[in-house]
Amino acid sequence: MYTKTLLDEIGLGGGRLDMFYIGASDAVLFTLAVEIMTARAKELGPNPLRCNTEAKKEGKPGYHK
Amino acid sequence: MIVAKRKPFSEIKESVSGSKNILILGCGTCVAVCLAGGEKEVGILASQLKMALALEDLRANIDELTIERQCDREFIQEINNKVNVDDYDLILSTACGAGVQLVSDVFDHKVVLPALNTTFIGVAEGPGVWTERCRSCSDCILAETGGICPVTICAKGLLNGPCGGARHGKCEIDPERDCAWTLIYNRLNKIGRLDRMQRILPPKKYSADQYPARIVHEAYRRRYE
């Protein structure tokens, strides 16, 4: 996926983004996709961009914390 | 059209480092069609730069503007109606090399940097695919070759082919690549002009391919000469 490449280029990590093809009635696949992305987000840690900007500006930790 | 490809992001980022006010200037013609430097690509590049700088805790004002063409002075002059270029440390142009140079000429007191590598004159083969078709040699022989340019498509640029290396319609340089002269033979056969294959094309007028080239239209000759 092209957008993942763009994120990789800037050092944000393309793994933070993904696309899943799921039928409107396929709740099982949707749940699986959510689990995959949640696990990946935990593995990758807080969004460094958000930590560096909003959270830092407001004196707050990254939103994952 | 002119086909270009964006420079690696790391190279662009390095070239604009230290600048606090950047204008990313898009071109709405060839490079917009080949998805390299039009309005959308300018937006993508601006977002990438903003995020990359933010990741390093740096900040810069990055504005976006896309004009119709950067290879035409009258379109470049329009920039002055939309922004004040003196507000920017540098202009990052997503035009072809010609556009970058003309913007640099018009705003000769500003730093103008290229964001693309200009690659070739070509055609769209399908969504997202472009191939080179013309080397702008100033001595076109397409009338003799069934509308297929051996100078561009033949790996050896042969004016009289095919060479002995063609196998089953493929090139000996790259078996995945069609032999230009097989394509020419098939095309001439299809349009009933196979007799052209018997003709020996003389050496090209390489003297016509001078650079930097300049053309003055007949109707404007008195104005410039």
XYZ file of C-alpha atoms in Angstrom:
290
model
C 0.000 0.000 0.000
C 1.455 3.303 -1.157
C 0.511 5.239 1.980
C 2.430 2.756 4.153
C 5.520 3.589 2.079
C 4.970 7.303 2.694
C 4.803 6.687 6.435
C 7.932 4.528 6.313
C 9.792 7.282 4.458
C 9.222 9.820 7.201
C 10.082 7.366 9.940
C 6.606 7.055 11.386
C 6.290 3.395 10.433
C 3.997 2.005 7.768
C 2.892 -0.704 10.179
C 0.601 1.807 11.869
C -1.668 1.720 8.869
C -3.332 -1.181 7.133
C -6.316 -1.963 4.997
C -8.601 -4.950 5.343
C -11.234 -6.092 2.896
C -14.243 -7.066 4.997
C -17.800 -7.689 3.923
C -20.443 -5.543 5.625
C -21.904 -8.597 7.340
C -18.608 -10.234 8.265
C -18.292 -9.351 11.942
C -15.776 -12.120 12.624
C -13.264 -10.726 10.134
C -13.837 -7.222 11.476
C -13.070 -8.382 15.010
C -9.952 -10.145 13.770
C -8.752 -6.981 12.017
C -9.307 -4.939 15.177
C -7.341 -7.493 17.205
C -4.481 -7.447 14.689
C -4.269 -3.663 14.676
C -4.601 -3.378 18.459
C -1.784 -5.879 18.978
C 0.343 -4.061 16.436
C -0.311 -0.656 18.017
C 0.750 -2.021 21.415
C 3.874 -3.523 19.885
C 4.817 -0.309 18.069
C 4.152 1.860 21.104
C 2.885 5.417 21.270
C 2.631 7.441 18.095
C 5.913 9.398 18.214
C 4.386 12.226 16.227
C 1.638 12.744 18.745
C 4.079 12.457 21.637
C 6.338 15.029 20.027
C 3.654 17.555 19.290
C 0.303 17.699 21.077
C 1.203 15.715 24.168
C 4.512 17.519 24.604
C 2.913 20.918 24.051
C 0.276 20.191 26.649
C 2.776 18.637 29.003
C 0.950 15.311 28.758
C 2.363 11.896 28.035
C 1.593 10.178 24.708
C -2.001 9.088 24.362
C -1.168 5.385 24.529
C 0.145 5.745 28.041
C 4.247 14.172 -21.992
C 7.244 14.605 -19.737
C 7.398 11.865 -17.142
C 9.118 12.429 -13.830
C 9.576 10.645 -10.554
C 9.777 12.134 -7.112
C 13.206 12.263 -5.553
C 13.727 10.067 -2.491
C 12.118 11.708 0.519
C 15.398 11.690 2.433
C 17.036 13.755 -0.327
C 14.185 16.287 -0.365
C 14.204 16.556 3.410
C 17.944 17.107 3.439
C 17.688 19.798 0.746
C 15.112 21.842 2.699
C 16.677 21.359 6.118
C 17.117 24.563 8.054
C 14.410 26.423 6.155
C 11.583 27.872 8.203
C 9.269 28.987 5.413
C 8.867 26.699 2.445
C 6.612 27.014 -0.576
C 5.964 23.726 -2.337
C 5.087 24.673 -5.889
C 3.208 22.120 -7.952
C 2.776 21.928 -11.711
C -0.628 21.001 -13.063
C 0.370 19.590 -16.447
C 2.669 16.639 -17.323
C 3.892 15.829 -13.829
C 0.334 15.990 -12.485
C -0.738 13.378 -15.030
C 2.172 11.090 -14.125
C 1.314 11.446 -10.428
C 4.620 13.026 -9.499
C 4.127 16.749 -8.986
C 0.504 17.863 -9.254
C -1.735 19.327 -6.575
C -2.293 15.992 -4.796
C 1.394 15.119 -4.776
C 2.222 18.579 -3.428
C -0.237 17.923 -0.595
C 1.325 14.545 0.150
C 4.848 15.969 0.164
C 3.816 18.867 2.410
C 2.205 16.464 4.881
C 5.241 14.211 4.861
C 7.621 17.099 5.469
C 5.465 18.494 8.281
C 5.290 15.105 9.990
C 8.983 14.331 9.471
C 9.967 17.687 10.980
C 7.542 17.241 13.872
C 9.099 13.845 14.612
C 12.401 15.659 15.127
C 10.685 18.332 17.177
C 11.305 20.868 14.435
C 8.824 23.246 12.936
C 8.495 24.984 9.575
C 5.760 26.836 7.798
C 5.058 24.816 4.669
C 2.606 26.245 2.142
C 1.284 24.620 -1.005
C 0.483 26.130 -4.367
C -0.064 24.498 -7.737
C -0.087 26.446 -10.972
C -1.179 25.334 -14.427
C 2.345 25.096 -15.863
C 5.801 25.971 -14.615
C 7.286 25.997 -18.125
C 5.411 29.145 -19.106
C 6.238 32.596 -17.716
C 2.672 33.857 -17.742
C 1.560 31.074 -15.411
C 4.537 31.641 -13.130
C 3.688 35.353 -12.892
C 0.304 34.310 -11.465
C 2.124 33.105 -8.348
C 2.522 36.765 -7.370
C -1.260 37.146 -7.284
C -1.587 34.284 -4.834
C 1.405 34.442 -2.502
C 4.323 36.689 -1.703
C 7.374 34.622 -2.588
C 9.518 36.850 -0.396
C 7.754 35.300 2.579
C 9.552 32.028 1.851
C 13.158 30.915 2.386
C 12.899 28.577 -0.543
C 10.626 27.261 -3.244
C 10.481 23.510 -3.612
C 9.279 22.850 -7.143
C 7.568 19.628 -8.152
C 7.870 20.441 -11.856
C 10.138 18.872 -14.458
C 13.633 20.274 -14.856
C 12.380 22.857 -17.360
C 9.804 24.165 -14.897
C 12.287 24.351 -12.033
C 14.669 26.378 -14.199
C 12.039 28.833 -15.383
C 10.740 29.392 -11.841
C 14.355 29.943 -10.835
C 14.744 32.459 -13.697
C 11.615 34.389 -12.767
C 12.392 34.431 -9.038
C 16.131 34.735 -9.445
C 16.572 36.087 -5.932
C 15.077 32.946 -4.358
C 16.406 29.461 -3.747
C 14.443 27.115 -6.023
C 14.976 23.401 -5.502
C 13.760 20.389 -7.488
C 11.640 17.731 -5.820
C 11.511 15.478 -8.899
C 13.894 13.670 -11.188
C 12.781 14.302 -14.771
C 12.965 10.995 -16.555
C 11.617 10.836 -20.113
C 9.084 11.808 -22.760
C 6.533 9.054 -22.801
C 2.992 7.789 -22.816
C 0.610 6.292 -20.280
C 0.400 2.537 -20.862
C -2.286 2.076 -18.220
C -3.103 3.333 -14.735
C 0.202 4.196 -13.060
C 2.462 2.946 -15.867
C 4.387 5.140 -18.303
C 6.902 4.182 -20.950
C 9.429 6.185 -22.889
C 8.548 6.750 -26.542
C 10.606 9.702 -27.730
C 14.183 10.873 -27.269
C 13.425 14.271 -28.860
C 16.248 13.764 -31.376
C 15.105 16.577 -33.708
C 15.122 14.226 -36.728
C 11.980 12.096 -36.562
C 11.936 8.867 -38.584
C 8.559 7.521 -37.435
C 7.179 7.839 -40.977
C 9.619 5.129 -42.064
C 9.203 2.846 -39.086
C 5.454 2.450 -38.798
C 5.119 4.898 -35.934
C 7.494 2.988 -33.636
C 10.742 4.709 -32.706
C 13.803 2.422 -32.862
C 16.002 5.182 -31.462
C 14.002 5.022 -28.241
C 12.741 1.453 -28.071
C 15.634 -0.545 -29.592
C 18.245 -1.158 -26.890
C 20.933 -0.387 -29.461
C 19.061 2.483 -31.090
C 19.495 0.829 -34.498
C 18.132 2.702 -37.505
C 18.253 -0.464 -39.589
C 17.298 -3.621 -37.781
C 16.759 -6.064 -36.361
C 20.198 -7.017 -35.173
C 21.302 -10.631 -35.013
C 20.448 -10.891 -31.346
C 16.651 -10.777 -31.582
C 15.048 -14.079 -30.544
C 11.335 -14.830 -30.892
C 10.514 -11.146 -30.988
C 12.483 -10.367 -27.846
C 15.643 -8.348 -27.300
C 18.978 -9.996 -26.509
C 19.692 -7.288 -23.937
C 16.579 -8.211 -21.953
C 14.459 -11.230 -22.900
C 11.450 -9.553 -21.271
C 11.762 -6.636 -23.636
C 10.157 -6.610 -27.095
C 12.510 -6.249 -30.042
C 11.749 -2.806 -31.481
C 12.439 -3.973 -35.016
C 10.114 -6.960 -34.689
C 7.430 -4.526 -33.532
C 8.236 -2.300 -36.513
C 8.051 -5.254 -38.940
C 4.691 -6.350 -37.570
C 3.295 -2.823 -37.678
C 4.509 -2.165 -41.236
C 3.005 -5.495 -42.272
C -0.296 -4.557 -40.641
C -0.534 -1.193 -42.394
C 0.580 -2.543 -45.785
C 3.916 -0.714 -45.848
C 6.279 -3.644 -45.492
C 8.310 -2.290 -48.411
C 9.720 0.226 -45.921
C 11.718 -2.629 -44.339
C 13.726 -2.850 -47.567
C 14.818 0.746 -47.347
C 18.110 1.570 -45.731
C 17.777 4.515 -43.423
C 20.749 6.900 -43.711
C 22.578 8.018 -40.594
C 20.536 10.465 -38.577
C 21.218 14.166 -38.657
C 22.823 14.227 -35.257
C 23.772 17.833 -35.898
C 20.062 18.663 -35.617
C 20.105 17.434 -32.036
C 21.950 20.384 -30.606
C 21.509 21.506 -27.084
C 20.357 23.669 -25.583
C 17.877 23.706 -28.445
C 15.908 26.789 -29.404
C 12.947 27.150 -31.726
C 11.474 30.430 -32.890
C 8.172 30.057 -34.702
C 8.116 31.587 -38.173
C 5.300 33.911 -37.226
C 7.393 35.361 -34.394
C 10.743 35.514 -36.163
C 10.763 39.280 -36.701
C 10.151 39.809 -32.999
C 13.240 37.885 -31.917
C 15.715 38.258 -34.767
